[in-house]
Amino acid sequence: MQFLIDNFAALTITGITLGAVYALIALGYTLVYGVLRLINFAHSEVFMFGTFAALWVVMLLGGKAGGSVGQVVFWIAMMFIAAMAMSGLIAVVLERVAYRPLRKRNAPPLVALISAIGASFVLSEAMGLREKIAGWVGLDDELRSYVRNSRNAVGLPDIMRKEPLFNIGGYNVTNVDILVILGAVAVMIVLDQFVKRSRLGRGIRAVAQDPEAAALMGVNRDRVIQVTFLVGGVMAGAAAVFYLLRIGITRYDVGFILGVKAFTAAVLGGIGNLRGALLGGFILGLAENYGSAIVGTQWKDVVAFVLLVVILLFRPTGLLGESLGKARA
Amino acid sequence: MSTSTVAAKRGPRGDAFKNRVSGLPTPVKVVLWVLFAVFLFALPLLNIPFITTADSDFGGVLFTVATYVLVALGLNIVVGYAGLLDLGYVGFYAVGAYTVGVLSSEHANIPWLWTVPIAIVVAMVSGVVLGAPTLRVRGDYLAIVTLGFGEIVRLTLVNSQWLGGQQGISNIPRPPGAELFEVPSLSWDTGVPVVDLDATTTFLKFGIGDFIPYYWLALVVIALVLVFDILVKNSRVGRAWEATREDEDAAELMGVPTFRFKLLAFSLGAAIGGLSGALFAGKAGFINPQSFELLLSILFLAAVVVGGQGNRWGVVLGAIVVSYFPERFREFADFRVLVFGLALMLLAIFRPQGLIPPRRSRRVKKADERQAALEEGEVHA
């Protein structure tokens, strides 16, 4: 308890940055769930590919530690473009390959979950075996720096140095902390406005509300679903960049536990509800940090899951309820 | 379109096979079943080429397959019969294994055989404890809550020194046995089966080198669970489960206390999970938290869904597919998971009802087709 009081500021800031990443990944789950009533189990792999895309673009363009402000902005912009493009692409392909054929056959939802699990294995193993796969195609020499030791963690060059900006309650808030928090909130606001105001956003809401009525009103359901996956993937790409800046390393299996956490955040806030995902992400990040300060870091994940169970018991539809789609029976 | 053309449509080949088998006279059926059982027991001794795993001990592989079958039968009660999506089933498996470990080696010296019923009861109680508060939430929420439970169990195992922590528990006693007689196995070195008197298995000797007796034990347990499964499924309880699965509100309105039946399904499934955990602990002699990863839960669920949730023979087949093929194709070890993932996707797309769908859902599908044909007929008329 004393530890919590002494380090309250530090725990809060790190909790919020962590929560921001959870929240951005959670958006992908929430969007897809809102439209398709489906846990997109492979979304964590979409995120993982984003981290690698961001990492590779820096390697490809020869990014080095320590640069002027302009250089740092350039690198981060490149990372965003690469990660969002890669994650968006993977998400769209995923929908095409793993979900659309099932929809055409009216398969039960549990089967879609199995297909998603299969896709998740394929994606993460494809990354974990990239060394071997490159060997097959005969490109392992050319791609050496990207594919070697494909089962190990790879680190990002320190392109954005963590520098303390100001001090709150004994914790030096760094520029990376601020970037992650402000950046995530900004991305969220853009998305919220997109879903609220744009034509495509209206389509998404319509399909979430009532797929059949939407189809009768001339909404192209397949296209809306595709856009939903694309948007979710792009958000995961943004999350990937923030994650990489904050944590600095990634691995082929980085997605799994992070995905579970992000899904937890989505459920916590009320799955299908975009603002709920934000709230859930922050609550989860903070609760984990405070909780681990009280009962010990090794219980961090347990705190997250116990919190989830407790909230679902009292509010079975999450904190903010479902708003993207109709309430579930 | 007349209904006769629809009725004349042939059912899947499985139906024809099933009809032919069930049309046989009872004594023939009994003989067939006995032969099948004998074949299953003899399987590890026959060393049939191609089926036998070259890279890992075949008896051990068969034991693994058997535990998967047992787990799938238990999970099928929860997912297939009652329609409750459980992603944390490995938690119960772990509870069973750890109960055995704690009681037989870590903190007490109770013989293995005595700890098994205790493990079943403890797993069952943990099923009630988890189910009682959470079974009020539905569908995907339940999935995530159970997933959380599985992780809570695993992390508790990792972090509790009382439960052995990361190192786990070793020196778990083996099932009691008696060295009765030796059974020889076949050898196929020359292409023709030859009885190999050097490679023998001692009947009822649960040692460290030879896993075949454990497989036999698991087979007996599976048979018992299957009998139990058939009895429960065909009883009032089984029908209540199916009603709840198909339409919970309607079932409740018709006077089925759905919550109580869901809880029953959950705890029975948990008990069977605990039982397979106990078997696993007895064979391995050593358990640690790494044996109970979340991934295992997902594989268990995959076994049930791939096989055809709700059909007990389907899930048995699903469990065999999920556990056997990765062992058989160990030479492609690096690509095993990748191929497994691809196979899951392909199966989901091309056999959405599972390999062997339950009879009821086939009937529903047929009825739907007939309905569609009738409606079409009306439109054209």
XYZ file of C-alpha atoms in Angstrom:
710
model
C 0.000 0.000 0.000
C 2.820 2.365 0.921
C 4.392 1.627 -2.437
C 1.194 2.676 -4.166
C 1.069 5.994 -2.313
C 4.729 6.756 -2.911
C 4.594 6.016 -6.610
C 1.076 7.127 -7.341
C 2.021 9.549 -10.133
C 4.376 7.125 -11.859
C 1.835 4.323 -11.721
C -0.875 6.587 -13.053
C 1.100 7.845 -16.032
C 2.435 4.427 -17.036
C -1.033 2.982 -16.514
C -2.557 5.545 -18.835
C 0.031 5.001 -21.579
C -0.492 1.259 -21.335
C -4.242 1.800 -21.311
C -4.039 3.944 -24.435
C -2.440 1.066 -26.333
C -5.050 -1.373 -25.017
C -7.791 1.016 -26.013
C -6.547 1.389 -29.589
C -6.357 -2.357 -30.051
C -9.722 -2.741 -28.345
C -11.287 -0.565 -31.040
C -10.672 -3.282 -33.610
C -12.458 -5.851 -31.458
C -15.304 -3.544 -30.655
C -15.914 -2.439 -34.252
C -15.930 -5.952 -35.630
C -18.014 -7.222 -32.764
C -20.494 -4.409 -33.190
C -21.000 -5.220 -36.850
C -20.582 -8.988 -37.017
C -21.175 -10.192 -33.434
C -17.890 -11.976 -33.692
C -14.762 -12.052 -31.570
C -12.061 -11.385 -34.124
C -9.525 -13.572 -32.426
C -6.862 -12.821 -35.032
C -6.938 -9.086 -34.384
C -3.941 -9.409 -32.066
C -1.945 -10.714 -35.029
C -3.043 -7.747 -37.095
C -1.475 -5.620 -34.375
C 1.674 -7.738 -34.344
C 2.171 -7.266 -38.086
C 1.821 -3.538 -37.516
C 4.680 -3.529 -35.033
C 6.884 -5.325 -37.541
C 5.947 -3.007 -40.390
C 6.873 -0.001 -38.258
C 10.128 -1.624 -37.270
C 11.049 -2.626 -40.804
C 10.407 0.758 -42.318
C 12.844 2.276 -39.849
C 15.409 -0.398 -40.687
C 14.841 -0.020 -44.403
C 15.369 3.723 -44.369
C 18.340 3.406 -42.038
C 16.910 5.026 -38.934
C 19.405 5.807 -36.187
C 19.187 6.905 -32.621
C 19.241 10.595 -31.846
C 18.180 13.053 -34.512
C 16.793 16.509 -34.824
C 13.116 17.146 -34.119
C 12.396 17.100 -37.833
C 13.998 13.689 -38.241
C 12.100 12.274 -35.309
C 8.824 13.525 -36.757
C 9.757 12.011 -40.119
C 10.542 8.603 -38.593
C 7.372 8.511 -36.586
C 5.315 9.531 -39.600
C 6.902 6.758 -41.650
C 6.214 4.265 -38.886
C 2.584 5.289 -38.770
C 2.163 4.992 -42.515
C 3.849 1.593 -42.684
C 2.114 0.131 -39.642
C -1.332 1.383 -40.541
C -0.991 0.221 -44.134
C 0.263 -3.208 -43.116
C -2.318 -3.757 -40.363
C -5.136 -2.459 -42.518
C -4.105 -4.751 -45.349
C -3.814 -7.808 -43.107
C -7.199 -7.085 -41.536
C -8.882 -6.805 -44.939
C -7.234 -9.985 -46.220
C -8.233 -11.728 -43.017
C -11.852 -10.803 -43.525
C -11.714 -11.991 -47.106
C -10.071 -15.321 -46.375
C -11.300 -16.315 -42.944
C -14.708 -14.751 -42.455
C -16.401 -13.993 -45.750
C -16.616 -17.614 -46.934
C -18.208 -18.500 -43.593
C -20.757 -15.724 -43.891
C -21.687 -16.957 -47.340
C -22.399 -20.374 -45.843
C -24.279 -19.106 -42.814
C -21.949 -20.915 -40.468
C -22.684 -20.786 -36.733
C -20.732 -18.109 -34.817
C -18.597 -20.595 -32.928
C -17.190 -21.826 -36.228
C -16.149 -18.292 -37.103
C -14.288 -18.257 -33.811
C -12.446 -21.440 -34.807
C -11.598 -19.966 -38.187
C -10.309 -16.863 -36.408
C -8.168 -18.988 -34.114
C -6.791 -20.812 -37.139
C -6.015 -17.515 -38.849
C -4.342 -16.279 -35.692
C -2.037 -19.326 -35.622
C -1.236 -18.958 -39.305
C -0.382 -15.264 -39.040
C 1.772 -15.514 -35.960
C 3.582 -18.611 -37.205
C 4.163 -17.044 -40.606
C 5.987 -14.251 -38.791
C 7.787 -16.661 -36.484
C 8.970 -18.722 -39.446
C 9.875 -15.820 -41.716
C 13.485 -16.943 -41.721
C 12.499 -20.324 -43.161
C 9.956 -18.872 -45.541
C 12.507 -16.418 -46.904
C 14.861 -19.373 -47.353
C 12.283 -21.165 -49.499
C 11.905 -18.230 -51.808
C 15.668 -17.868 -51.893
C 15.685 -14.354 -50.504
C 17.265 -15.029 -47.144
C 20.491 -13.243 -48.073
C 18.784 -10.121 -49.336
C 16.375 -9.997 -46.422
C 18.909 -11.101 -43.841
C 18.469 -8.151 -41.494
C 14.668 -8.521 -41.503
C 14.273 -12.229 -41.153
C 17.156 -13.516 -39.045
C 16.449 -15.085 -35.661
C 12.783 -14.883 -36.416
C 11.793 -16.448 -33.090
C 13.612 -13.832 -31.024
C 12.545 -10.392 -29.967
C 13.692 -7.536 -32.209
C 14.285 -4.026 -30.989
C 13.584 -0.642 -32.516
C 16.522 1.767 -32.840
C 16.087 4.468 -30.256
C 14.847 7.017 -32.772
C 12.920 8.983 -30.201
C 14.892 9.409 -27.009
C 12.898 9.378 -23.826
C 13.488 12.785 -22.300
C 11.851 14.023 -19.134
C 9.655 17.025 -19.811
C 8.235 17.896 -16.425
C 7.766 16.341 -13.041
C 4.514 15.270 -11.421
C 4.606 13.915 -7.893
C 8.155 12.646 -8.220
C 7.723 11.083 -11.662
C 9.454 12.539 -14.679
C 6.904 12.534 -17.463
C 8.718 11.850 -20.727
C 7.990 13.055 -24.212
C 7.087 9.496 -25.223
C 4.430 9.308 -22.502
C 2.869 12.521 -23.703
C 3.033 11.465 -27.343
C 1.358 8.138 -26.637
C -1.431 9.577 -24.526
C -2.208 12.571 -26.725
C -1.736 10.594 -29.928
C -4.088 7.822 -28.842
C -6.764 10.243 -27.746
C -6.431 12.167 -31.016
C -6.784 8.968 -33.066
C -9.856 8.060 -31.018
C -11.489 11.415 -31.631
C -10.892 11.096 -35.357
C -12.436 7.641 -35.369
C -15.397 8.732 -33.274
C -16.121 11.552 -35.684
C -15.632 9.236 -38.656
C -18.217 6.786 -37.374
C -20.542 9.592 -36.381
C -20.410 11.845 -39.400
C -19.124 10.109 -42.523
C -21.217 8.107 -44.958
C -19.242 4.947 -44.308
C -19.587 5.483 -40.578
C -23.323 5.703 -40.977
C -23.223 2.446 -42.922
C -21.293 0.809 -40.097
C -23.823 1.974 -37.547
C -26.712 0.876 -39.732
C -25.353 -2.643 -40.167
C -24.609 -2.855 -36.463
C -28.154 -1.825 -35.681
C -29.947 -4.212 -37.989
C -28.105 -5.943 -40.851
C -31.232 -6.915 -42.762
C -32.952 -3.570 -42.582
C -29.673 -1.927 -43.590
C -29.410 -4.218 -46.597
C -32.976 -3.340 -47.584
C -32.130 0.338 -47.322
C -29.379 -0.137 -49.856
C -26.358 -0.546 -47.611
C -23.781 -2.846 -49.146
C -23.147 -5.127 -46.206
C -19.990 -6.751 -47.524
C -18.438 -3.400 -48.181
C -19.344 -2.065 -44.782
C -17.807 -5.122 -43.144
C -14.684 -4.694 -45.204
C -14.417 -1.063 -44.166
C -14.964 -2.044 -40.549
C -12.066 -4.471 -40.696
C -9.931 -1.908 -42.468
C -10.618 0.749 -39.838
C -9.992 -1.704 -37.008
C -6.730 -2.738 -38.651
C -5.596 0.852 -39.108
C -6.275 1.500 -35.423
C -4.232 -1.559 -34.519
C -1.460 -0.130 -36.687
C -1.527 3.103 -34.719
C -1.457 1.107 -31.505
C 1.531 -0.817 -32.847
C 3.561 2.378 -33.322
C 2.740 3.664 -29.839
C 3.565 0.292 -28.382
C 6.877 0.163 -30.182
C 7.836 3.675 -29.091
C 6.923 2.887 -25.507
C 8.220 -0.681 -25.123
C 10.837 -0.721 -27.899
C 10.772 -4.441 -28.789
C 8.446 -6.828 -30.527
C 8.203 -10.533 -31.224
C 6.162 -12.826 -33.424
C 3.964 -13.818 -30.471
C 3.627 -10.382 -28.904
C -0.005 -10.184 -29.928
C -1.533 -12.974 -27.932
C -1.646 -11.722 -24.373
C -1.974 -8.115 -25.511
C -4.956 -9.121 -27.619
C -6.583 -10.841 -24.669
C -6.060 -7.707 -22.592
C -7.429 -5.463 -25.314
C -10.471 -7.650 -25.679
C -10.908 -7.485 -21.932
C -10.772 -3.706 -22.196
C -13.408 -3.771 -24.908
C -15.716 -5.943 -22.813
C -15.053 -3.816 -19.764
C -16.248 -0.659 -21.458
C -19.111 -2.397 -23.219
C -18.207 -4.232 -26.381
C -19.533 -2.583 -29.511
C -19.147 0.828 -27.923
C -16.244 2.932 -29.191
C -16.037 5.250 -26.211
C -16.396 2.230 -23.989
C -13.223 0.826 -25.519
C -11.345 3.993 -24.593
C -12.703 3.981 -21.076
C -12.111 0.245 -20.699
C -8.539 0.564 -21.928
C -7.665 3.296 -19.478
C -9.398 1.575 -16.563
C -7.637 -1.664 -17.339
C -4.238 -0.009 -17.641
C -4.680 1.880 -14.393
C -6.200 -1.029 -12.491
C -3.335 -3.276 -13.526
C -0.751 -0.806 -12.354
C -2.438 0.077 -9.068
C -3.342 -3.525 -8.424
C 0.154 -4.786 -9.075
C 1.508 -2.094 -6.736
C -0.695 -3.453 -3.963
C -0.467 -7.199 -4.424
C 2.796 -7.501 -6.383
C 3.678 -7.251 -10.069
C 3.437 -10.969 -10.674
C -0.326 -10.721 -10.053
C -0.790 -7.982 -12.655
C -2.767 -10.085 -15.110
C -4.817 -11.682 -12.371
C -5.915 -8.209 -11.276
C -7.071 -7.493 -14.820
C -9.138 -10.657 -15.073
C -10.621 -10.449 -11.607
C -11.675 -6.888 -12.389
C -13.297 -8.113 -15.580
C -15.252 -10.844 -13.800
C -16.415 -8.457 -11.089
C -17.595 -5.817 -13.556
C -19.419 -8.326 -15.714
C -21.221 -9.604 -12.653
C -22.632 -6.211 -11.837
C -22.937 -4.780 -15.323
C -23.230 -7.696 -17.745
C -23.018 -5.430 -20.796
C -19.927 -3.552 -19.644
C -19.633 -0.121 -18.145
C -21.166 1.920 -20.959
C -23.342 -0.786 -22.464
C -23.524 -1.514 -26.156
C -24.220 1.336 -28.475
C -22.866 0.410 -31.876
C -25.466 -2.268 -32.253
C -28.714 -3.141 -30.621
C -28.752 -4.569 -27.119
C -28.269 -8.300 -27.115
C -31.060 -10.574 -26.043
C -42.018 -28.918 -56.655
C -43.348 -31.910 -54.799
C -42.022 -33.047 -51.463
C -41.222 -36.499 -52.812
C -38.277 -35.200 -54.808
C -36.925 -33.587 -51.685
C -37.436 -36.742 -49.688
C -35.754 -38.752 -52.404
C -32.614 -36.695 -51.978
C -29.906 -38.901 -50.539
C -28.600 -38.089 -47.102
C -24.851 -37.864 -46.498
C -22.957 -41.081 -46.753
C -22.499 -41.153 -42.986
C -26.221 -41.607 -42.599
C -26.307 -44.616 -44.858
C -23.447 -46.187 -42.920
C -25.140 -45.434 -39.640
C -28.457 -46.843 -40.819
C -26.798 -50.017 -41.996
C -25.005 -50.474 -38.672
C -28.075 -49.798 -36.572
C -30.057 -52.210 -38.757
C -27.832 -55.121 -37.784
C -29.109 -57.655 -35.266
C -28.036 -57.010 -31.687
C -25.589 -59.946 -31.290
C -23.718 -58.857 -34.424
C -23.532 -55.330 -33.083
C -22.141 -56.564 -29.791
C -19.512 -58.619 -31.595
C -18.552 -55.637 -33.727
C -18.220 -53.419 -30.666
C -16.102 -55.996 -28.866
C -13.844 -56.364 -31.893
C -13.507 -52.611 -32.106
C -12.630 -52.381 -28.411
C -10.047 -55.165 -28.751
C -8.554 -53.344 -31.708
C -8.297 -50.135 -29.688
C -6.565 -51.937 -26.844
C -4.191 -53.698 -29.179
C -3.414 -50.591 -31.205
C -0.147 -49.652 -29.459
C 1.119 -53.235 -29.792
C 0.323 -53.634 -33.462
C 2.783 -50.955 -34.596
C 0.880 -50.527 -37.823
C 3.098 -48.792 -40.366
C 2.233 -45.211 -41.261
C -0.080 -44.815 -38.276
C 2.710 -45.353 -35.787
C 4.657 -42.258 -34.907
C 8.293 -42.743 -35.711
C 9.718 -39.808 -33.781
C 7.902 -40.171 -30.482
C 6.836 -43.150 -28.425
C 3.577 -44.399 -29.860
C 2.153 -45.459 -26.501
C 2.765 -41.975 -25.152
C 1.148 -40.397 -28.190
C -1.882 -42.624 -27.791
C -2.130 -41.645 -24.153
C -2.064 -37.974 -25.144
C -4.755 -38.615 -27.716
C -6.800 -40.395 -25.058
C -6.579 -37.460 -22.630
C -7.708 -35.150 -25.415
C -10.636 -37.431 -26.134
C -11.591 -37.380 -22.478
C -11.294 -33.610 -22.288
C -13.292 -33.196 -25.484
C -16.063 -35.391 -24.070
C -16.208 -33.210 -20.982
C -16.089 -29.946 -22.898
C -18.729 -31.262 -25.268
C -21.176 -31.390 -22.381
C -20.553 -27.704 -21.740
C -20.234 -26.411 -25.306
C -22.055 -28.984 -27.376
C -25.001 -29.923 -25.203
C -25.610 -26.817 -23.123
C -24.243 -24.293 -25.619
C -21.980 -22.507 -23.133
C -18.834 -21.180 -24.749
C -16.000 -22.050 -22.369
C -12.523 -20.789 -23.259
C -10.983 -21.574 -19.886
C -11.477 -25.298 -19.746
C -7.781 -25.869 -19.192
C -8.348 -24.308 -15.756
C -10.333 -27.349 -14.636
C -7.783 -29.674 -16.182
C -5.142 -27.875 -14.123
C -7.257 -28.021 -10.971
C -7.536 -31.790 -11.351
C -3.846 -32.296 -11.987
C -2.764 -30.014 -9.158
C -5.172 -31.562 -6.674
C -3.493 -34.869 -7.355
C -0.067 -33.281 -7.153
C -0.673 -31.454 -3.895
C -2.357 -34.352 -2.151
C -0.064 -37.093 -3.309
C 3.382 -35.573 -3.238
C 3.618 -31.905 -2.316
C 1.815 -31.668 1.014
C 0.508 -35.126 1.758
C 1.225 -38.698 0.779
C -2.139 -39.977 -0.254
C -1.892 -42.724 -2.903
C -2.748 -41.697 -6.468
C -5.915 -43.739 -6.658
C -7.420 -41.980 -3.648
C -6.612 -38.543 -4.954
C -8.493 -39.088 -8.223
C -12.006 -38.896 -6.762
C -10.917 -35.931 -4.676
C -9.610 -34.242 -7.832
C -12.939 -34.831 -9.558
C -14.823 -33.336 -6.632
C -12.500 -30.337 -6.347
C -12.783 -29.643 -10.082
C -16.540 -29.967 -9.858
C -16.684 -27.546 -6.945
C -14.494 -25.088 -8.824
C -16.928 -25.418 -11.723
C -19.798 -24.473 -9.439
C -17.809 -21.641 -7.894
C -17.007 -20.200 -11.327
C -20.366 -21.011 -12.853
C -22.715 -19.791 -10.136
C -21.883 -16.110 -10.554
C -20.870 -16.076 -14.225
C -23.473 -18.232 -15.945
C -25.851 -15.286 -15.835
C -23.810 -13.603 -18.542
C -24.241 -15.038 -21.998
C -22.434 -16.021 -25.132
C -19.226 -14.209 -25.824
C -19.145 -12.599 -22.424
C -19.084 -16.025 -20.889
C -16.242 -16.920 -23.231
C -14.120 -14.045 -22.019
C -14.940 -14.653 -18.351
C -13.954 -18.293 -18.611
C -10.831 -17.302 -20.499
C -10.047 -15.035 -17.566
C -10.618 -17.927 -15.185
C -8.163 -20.123 -17.066
C -5.525 -17.409 -16.858
C -6.237 -16.761 -13.179
C -5.691 -20.435 -12.429
C -2.450 -20.557 -14.387
C -1.037 -17.372 -12.894
C -1.991 -18.533 -9.413
C -0.052 -21.730 -10.056
C 2.935 -19.731 -11.259
C 2.897 -17.374 -8.294
C 2.039 -19.639 -5.374
C 5.038 -21.198 -3.738
C 2.604 -23.420 -1.869
C 1.738 -24.982 -5.236
C 5.340 -25.328 -6.306
C 5.529 -22.067 -8.270
C 7.281 -22.166 -11.646
C 9.003 -25.436 -10.807
C 5.729 -27.244 -10.317
C 5.317 -30.494 -8.455
C 7.401 -33.577 -9.041
C 7.388 -37.152 -7.771
C 3.675 -37.628 -8.194
C 3.002 -41.304 -7.522
C 1.867 -43.518 -10.362
C -1.339 -45.486 -10.544
C -1.163 -48.696 -8.495
C -0.476 -51.749 -10.576
C 0.411 -55.394 -10.471
C 2.869 -57.007 -12.808
C 0.625 -59.696 -14.174
C 1.921 -60.959 -17.507
C 3.814 -59.786 -20.538
C 2.178 -58.878 -23.822
C 4.378 -59.023 -26.919
C 4.067 -56.543 -29.754
C 4.356 -56.832 -33.501
C 7.311 -55.814 -35.579
C 7.066 -54.812 -39.246
C 10.729 -54.688 -40.134
C 10.404 -57.041 -43.092
C 7.085 -55.706 -44.314
C 5.267 -58.698 -42.833
C 4.046 -58.550 -39.239
C 6.179 -60.683 -36.925
C 5.525 -61.181 -33.242
C 8.402 -59.518 -31.477
C 8.996 -61.269 -28.163
C 11.696 -58.823 -27.101
C 9.507 -55.738 -27.099
C 6.909 -56.592 -24.506
C 4.579 -54.629 -22.293
C 3.868 -55.771 -18.778
C 0.167 -55.816 -18.135
C -0.896 -53.410 -15.371
C 2.596 -52.176 -14.650
C 2.577 -48.400 -14.513
C 6.261 -47.635 -14.928
C 8.235 -44.795 -16.425
C 9.451 -46.230 -19.718
C 6.345 -47.808 -21.127
C 3.224 -45.683 -21.536
C 0.970 -48.327 -23.005
C -0.616 -49.339 -19.660
C -1.524 -45.688 -19.071
C -3.213 -45.646 -22.439
C -5.194 -48.738 -21.483
C -6.218 -47.120 -18.236
C -7.311 -44.002 -20.114
C -9.329 -46.156 -22.533
C -11.206 -47.720 -19.633
C -11.914 -44.304 -18.173
C -13.113 -43.050 -21.562
C -15.464 -46.007 -21.868
C -16.934 -45.240 -18.447
C -17.338 -41.556 -19.287
C -18.951 -42.474 -22.605
C -21.528 -44.652 -20.857
C -22.222 -41.827 -18.433
C -22.440 -39.376 -21.331
C -24.961 -41.507 -23.209
C -27.095 -41.982 -20.113
C -27.128 -38.291 -19.238
C -27.704 -37.126 -22.799
C -30.726 -39.368 -23.230
C -32.248 -38.380 -19.930
C -34.433 -35.451 -18.995
C -31.261 -33.534 -18.175
C -29.908 -33.931 -21.697
C -33.137 -32.707 -23.225
C -33.192 -29.734 -20.879
C -29.657 -28.859 -22.000
C -30.619 -28.988 -25.638
C -33.687 -26.878 -25.046
C -31.568 -24.312 -23.231
C -29.018 -24.303 -26.017
C -31.574 -23.814 -28.763
C -33.573 -21.062 -27.084
C -32.906 -20.158 -23.515
C -35.888 -17.877 -23.045
C -38.328 -20.323 -24.558
C -36.946 -23.110 -22.385
C -37.292 -20.973 -19.285
C -40.887 -20.136 -20.203
C -41.668 -23.811 -20.671
C -40.608 -24.440 -17.100
C -36.996 -25.560 -17.521
C -34.890 -24.078 -14.736
C -32.208 -23.150 -17.261
C -29.748 -21.695 -14.793
C -29.669 -24.851 -12.726
C -29.143 -27.018 -15.787
C -26.435 -24.774 -17.133
C -24.677 -24.968 -13.801
C -25.030 -28.736 -13.840
C -23.510 -28.936 -17.322
C -20.697 -26.653 -16.280
C -19.834 -28.633 -13.172
C -20.103 -32.019 -14.890
C -17.839 -30.781 -17.651
C -15.449 -29.450 -15.023
C -15.453 -32.792 -13.232
C -14.462 -34.642 -16.392
C -11.783 -32.022 -17.041
C -10.477 -32.618 -13.531
C -10.480 -36.348 -14.099
C -8.368 -36.045 -17.230
C -6.025 -33.718 -15.384
C -5.635 -36.362 -12.688
C -4.824 -38.997 -15.308
C -2.292 -36.694 -16.888
C -0.612 -36.056 -13.531
C -0.499 -39.782 -12.794
C 1.231 -40.529 -16.070
C 3.603 -37.570 -16.183
C 4.662 -37.837 -12.551
C 5.513 -34.168 -12.794
C 3.458 -31.063 -13.469
C 4.219 -27.380 -13.796
C 2.243 -24.331 -14.913
C 3.611 -24.565 -18.457
C 1.471 -27.630 -19.009
C -1.664 -25.526 -18.635
C -1.279 -22.676 -21.095
C -4.263 -20.847 -22.485
C -3.420 -22.270 -25.878
C -4.460 -25.678 -24.613
C -7.944 -24.370 -23.865
C -8.183 -23.203 -27.424
C -7.026 -26.566 -28.741
C -9.642 -28.313 -26.599
C -12.345 -26.068 -27.975
C -11.000 -26.636 -31.476
C -11.305 -30.391 -30.930
C -14.962 -30.028 -29.990
C -15.895 -27.674 -32.795
C -13.854 -29.430 -35.477
C -15.419 -32.751 -34.606
C -18.969 -31.450 -34.473
C -20.140 -29.978 -31.219
C -22.987 -31.878 -29.673
C -22.081 -35.194 -31.268
C -20.067 -37.385 -28.934
C -18.461 -39.469 -31.692
C -17.757 -36.286 -33.592
C -15.853 -34.712 -30.739
C -13.933 -37.948 -30.188
C -12.827 -37.744 -33.811
C -12.079 -34.037 -33.426
C -9.896 -34.712 -30.402
C -8.000 -37.394 -32.317
C -7.453 -35.018 -35.236
C -6.263 -32.173 -33.045
C -3.895 -34.237 -30.911
C -2.675 -36.979 -33.219
C -1.704 -35.156 -36.392
C 0.764 -32.755 -34.770
C 2.491 -35.772 -33.188
C 2.466 -37.821 -36.368
C 3.991 -35.073 -38.447
C 6.698 -34.118 -36.044
C 9.266 -34.158 -38.838
C 7.658 -30.964 -40.067
C 7.881 -29.684 -36.517
C 8.532 -26.080 -37.491
C 5.482 -25.855 -39.653
C 3.150 -27.862 -37.463
C 1.321 -24.930 -35.932
C 1.114 -23.113 -39.241
C -0.422 -26.100 -40.964
C -2.690 -26.730 -38.008
C -3.976 -23.172 -38.243
C -4.595 -23.550 -41.966
C -6.410 -26.815 -41.374
C -8.648 -25.182 -38.772
C -9.568 -22.445 -41.230
C -10.258 -24.876 -44.055
C -12.354 -27.111 -41.829
C -14.340 -24.143 -40.570
C -15.025 -23.036 -44.124
C -15.804 -26.386 -45.701
C -17.318 -28.293 -42.771
C -18.935 -25.549 -40.684
C -20.962 -28.105 -38.742
C -17.858 -30.086 -37.854
C -16.645 -33.419 -39.174
C -19.596 -35.335 -37.764
C -22.461 -32.952 -36.993
C -25.068 -34.024 -34.453
C -28.151 -35.748 -35.809
C -30.407 -32.967 -34.641
C -28.634 -30.265 -36.603
C -28.662 -32.470 -39.689
C -32.399 -32.897 -39.247
C -32.787 -29.148 -38.858
C -30.813 -28.566 -42.019
C -32.967 -31.048 -43.914
C -36.130 -29.415 -42.607
C -34.833 -26.009 -43.642
C -34.118 -27.273 -47.137
C -37.593 -28.703 -47.385
C -39.056 -25.452 -46.157
C -37.079 -23.499 -48.707
C -38.189 -25.841 -51.478
C -41.801 -25.482 -50.448
C -41.604 -21.720 -50.358
C -39.996 -21.683 -53.743
C -42.759 -23.927 -55.039
C -45.376 -21.514 -53.807
C -43.694 -18.620 -55.498
C -43.591 -20.433 -58.795
C -47.136 -21.738 -58.537
